[in-house]
Tab-separated table of C-alpha atoms in Angstrom:
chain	number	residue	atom	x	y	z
A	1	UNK	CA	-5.015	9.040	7.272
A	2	UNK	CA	-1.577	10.273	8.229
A	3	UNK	CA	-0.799	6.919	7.573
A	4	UNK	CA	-1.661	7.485	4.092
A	5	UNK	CA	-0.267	10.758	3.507
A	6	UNK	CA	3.383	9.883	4.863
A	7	UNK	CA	3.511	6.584	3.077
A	8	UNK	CA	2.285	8.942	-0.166
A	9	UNK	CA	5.227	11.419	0.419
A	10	UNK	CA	7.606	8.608	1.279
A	11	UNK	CA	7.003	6.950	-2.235
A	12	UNK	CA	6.770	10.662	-4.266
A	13	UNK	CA	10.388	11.427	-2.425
A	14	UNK	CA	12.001	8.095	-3.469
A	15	UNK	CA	10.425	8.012	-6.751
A	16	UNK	CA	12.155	11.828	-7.224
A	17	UNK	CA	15.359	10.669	-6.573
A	18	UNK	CA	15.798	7.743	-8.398
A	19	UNK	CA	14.225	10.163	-11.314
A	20	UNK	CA	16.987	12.065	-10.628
A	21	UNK	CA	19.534	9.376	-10.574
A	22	UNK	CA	18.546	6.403	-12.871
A	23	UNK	CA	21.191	4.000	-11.248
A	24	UNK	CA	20.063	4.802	-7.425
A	25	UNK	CA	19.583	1.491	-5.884
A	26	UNK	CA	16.373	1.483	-3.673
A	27	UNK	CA	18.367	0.066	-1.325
A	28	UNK	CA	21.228	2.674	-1.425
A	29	UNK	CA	18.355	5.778	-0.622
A	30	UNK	CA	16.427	3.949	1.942
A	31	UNK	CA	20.329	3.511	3.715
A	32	UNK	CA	20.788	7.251	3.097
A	33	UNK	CA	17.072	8.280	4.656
A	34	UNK	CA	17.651	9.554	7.715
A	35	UNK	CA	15.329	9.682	11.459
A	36	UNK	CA	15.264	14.017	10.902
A	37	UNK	CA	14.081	12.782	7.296
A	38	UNK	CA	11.507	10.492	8.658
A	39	UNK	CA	10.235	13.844	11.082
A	40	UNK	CA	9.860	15.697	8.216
A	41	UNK	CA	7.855	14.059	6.406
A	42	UNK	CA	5.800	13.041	9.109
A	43	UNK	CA	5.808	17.160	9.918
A	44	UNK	CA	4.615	17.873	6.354
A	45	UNK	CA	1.887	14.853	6.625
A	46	UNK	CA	0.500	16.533	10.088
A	47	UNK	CA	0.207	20.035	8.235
A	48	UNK	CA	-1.976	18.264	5.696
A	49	UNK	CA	-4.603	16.532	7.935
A	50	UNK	CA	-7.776	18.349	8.131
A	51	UNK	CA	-9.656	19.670	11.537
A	52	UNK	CA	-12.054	17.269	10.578
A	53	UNK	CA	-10.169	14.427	10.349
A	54	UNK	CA	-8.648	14.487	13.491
A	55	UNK	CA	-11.499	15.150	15.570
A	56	UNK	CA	-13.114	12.187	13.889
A	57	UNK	CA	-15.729	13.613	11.940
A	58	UNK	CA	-17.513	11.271	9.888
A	59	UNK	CA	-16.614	8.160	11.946
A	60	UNK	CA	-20.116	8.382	13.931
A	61	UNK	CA	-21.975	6.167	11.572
A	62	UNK	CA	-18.912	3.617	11.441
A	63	UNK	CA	-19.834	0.071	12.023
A	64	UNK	CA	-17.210	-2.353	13.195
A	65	UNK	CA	-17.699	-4.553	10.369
A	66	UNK	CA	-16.175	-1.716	8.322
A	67	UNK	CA	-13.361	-1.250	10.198
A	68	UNK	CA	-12.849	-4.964	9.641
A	69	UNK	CA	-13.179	-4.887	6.866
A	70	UNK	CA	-10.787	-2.033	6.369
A	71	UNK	CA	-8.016	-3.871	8.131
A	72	UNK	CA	-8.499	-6.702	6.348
A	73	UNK	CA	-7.812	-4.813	2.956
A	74	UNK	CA	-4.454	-3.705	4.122
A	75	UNK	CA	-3.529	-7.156	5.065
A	76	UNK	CA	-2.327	-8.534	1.555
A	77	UNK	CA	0.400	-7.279	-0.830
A	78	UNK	CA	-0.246	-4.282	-2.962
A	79	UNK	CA	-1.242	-5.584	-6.616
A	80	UNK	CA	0.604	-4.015	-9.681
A	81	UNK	CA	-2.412	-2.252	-10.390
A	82	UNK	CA	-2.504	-0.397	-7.022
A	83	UNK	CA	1.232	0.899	-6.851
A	84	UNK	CA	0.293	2.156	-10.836
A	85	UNK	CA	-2.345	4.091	-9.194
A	86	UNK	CA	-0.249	5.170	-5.901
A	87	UNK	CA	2.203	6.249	-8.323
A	88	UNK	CA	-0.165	8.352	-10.045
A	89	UNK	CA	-1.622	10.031	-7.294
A	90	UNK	CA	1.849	10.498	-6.151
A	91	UNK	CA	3.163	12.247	-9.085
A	92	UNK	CA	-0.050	14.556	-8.863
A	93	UNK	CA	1.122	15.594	-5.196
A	94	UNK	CA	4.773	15.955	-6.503
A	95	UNK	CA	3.440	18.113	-9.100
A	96	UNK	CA	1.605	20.464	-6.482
A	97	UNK	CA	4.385	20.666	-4.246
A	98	UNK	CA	6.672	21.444	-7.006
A	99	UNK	CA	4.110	24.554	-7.695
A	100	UNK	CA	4.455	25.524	-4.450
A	101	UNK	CA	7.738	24.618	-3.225
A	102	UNK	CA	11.004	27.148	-2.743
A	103	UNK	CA	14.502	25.913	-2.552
A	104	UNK	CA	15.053	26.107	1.117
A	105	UNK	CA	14.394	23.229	3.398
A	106	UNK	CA	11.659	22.927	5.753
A	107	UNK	CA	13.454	22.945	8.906
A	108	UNK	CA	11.765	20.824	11.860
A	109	UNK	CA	11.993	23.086	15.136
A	110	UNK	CA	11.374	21.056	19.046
A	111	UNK	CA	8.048	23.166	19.125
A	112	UNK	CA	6.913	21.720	15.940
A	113	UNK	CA	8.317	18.224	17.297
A	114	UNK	CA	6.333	18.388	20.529
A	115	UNK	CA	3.666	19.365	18.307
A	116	UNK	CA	3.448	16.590	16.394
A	117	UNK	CA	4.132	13.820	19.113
C-alpha cells in the first residue's frame, strides 16, 4: 500500500510540473528530484496509511494463491488504459491536496525520519 500511495504522489508531482512547464523533459525533473524529495514523499505516503493497514487487518483470510496472483499482476508493463486511470485518480488526489495545501513546505525533521524507517 505505501507502495501505491508514493508511486501515486510521485506521478501527481511530475505530472504538476510538467503542467506547469510544457517543455520540461521527464528526464530533466527526474535529474532535478532529489533523496530529501524522495523522504518527503515517502513522509506524506506514511501519514496516509491507515491503523488498519499496517497492522494487517484484512489479510487473515488471504490465500497464497492471491498473493500470487497479485505479484503476478505487477509483473507486466502498465497498459495505456491503466496510466489513463492512474492519471485520473492522481489528478483527484492533486485536487484534494490542493484544497488542503498552504504555501509552506512540509519540512522532514530526524524524528519524523526515524519514524518512518
Amino acid at each position: 500500500m505505501l507502495s501505491l500511495l508514493y508511486t501515486r504522489r510521485s506521478v501527481a508531482r511530475l505530472v504538476a510540473a510538467m503542467d506547469e512547464n510544457i517543455h520540461l523533459e521527464i528526464m530533466d525533473y527526474w535529474k532535478e528530484f532529489s533523496i530529501a524529495d524522495c523522504l518527503c514523499l515517502i513522509m506524506v505516503s506514511v501519514r496516509e496509511l491507515k491503523v488498519e493497514t499496517v497492522h494487517g487487518g484484512g489479510f487473515k483470510d488471504l490465500q497464497k494463491l492471491e498473493v500470487t496472483e497479485l505479484i503476478e499482476s505487477h509483473m507486466s508493463e502498465l497498459t495505456d488504459e491503466e496510466l489513463v486511470e492512474m492519471t485520473a485518480s492522481i489528478d483527484e488526489i492533486k485536487d484534494a491536496d490542493d484544497d488542503s495545501a498552504t504555501d509552506e513546505t512540509e519540512k522532514l525533521t530526524l524524528e519524523e525520519l526515524a519514524e518512518i524507517l
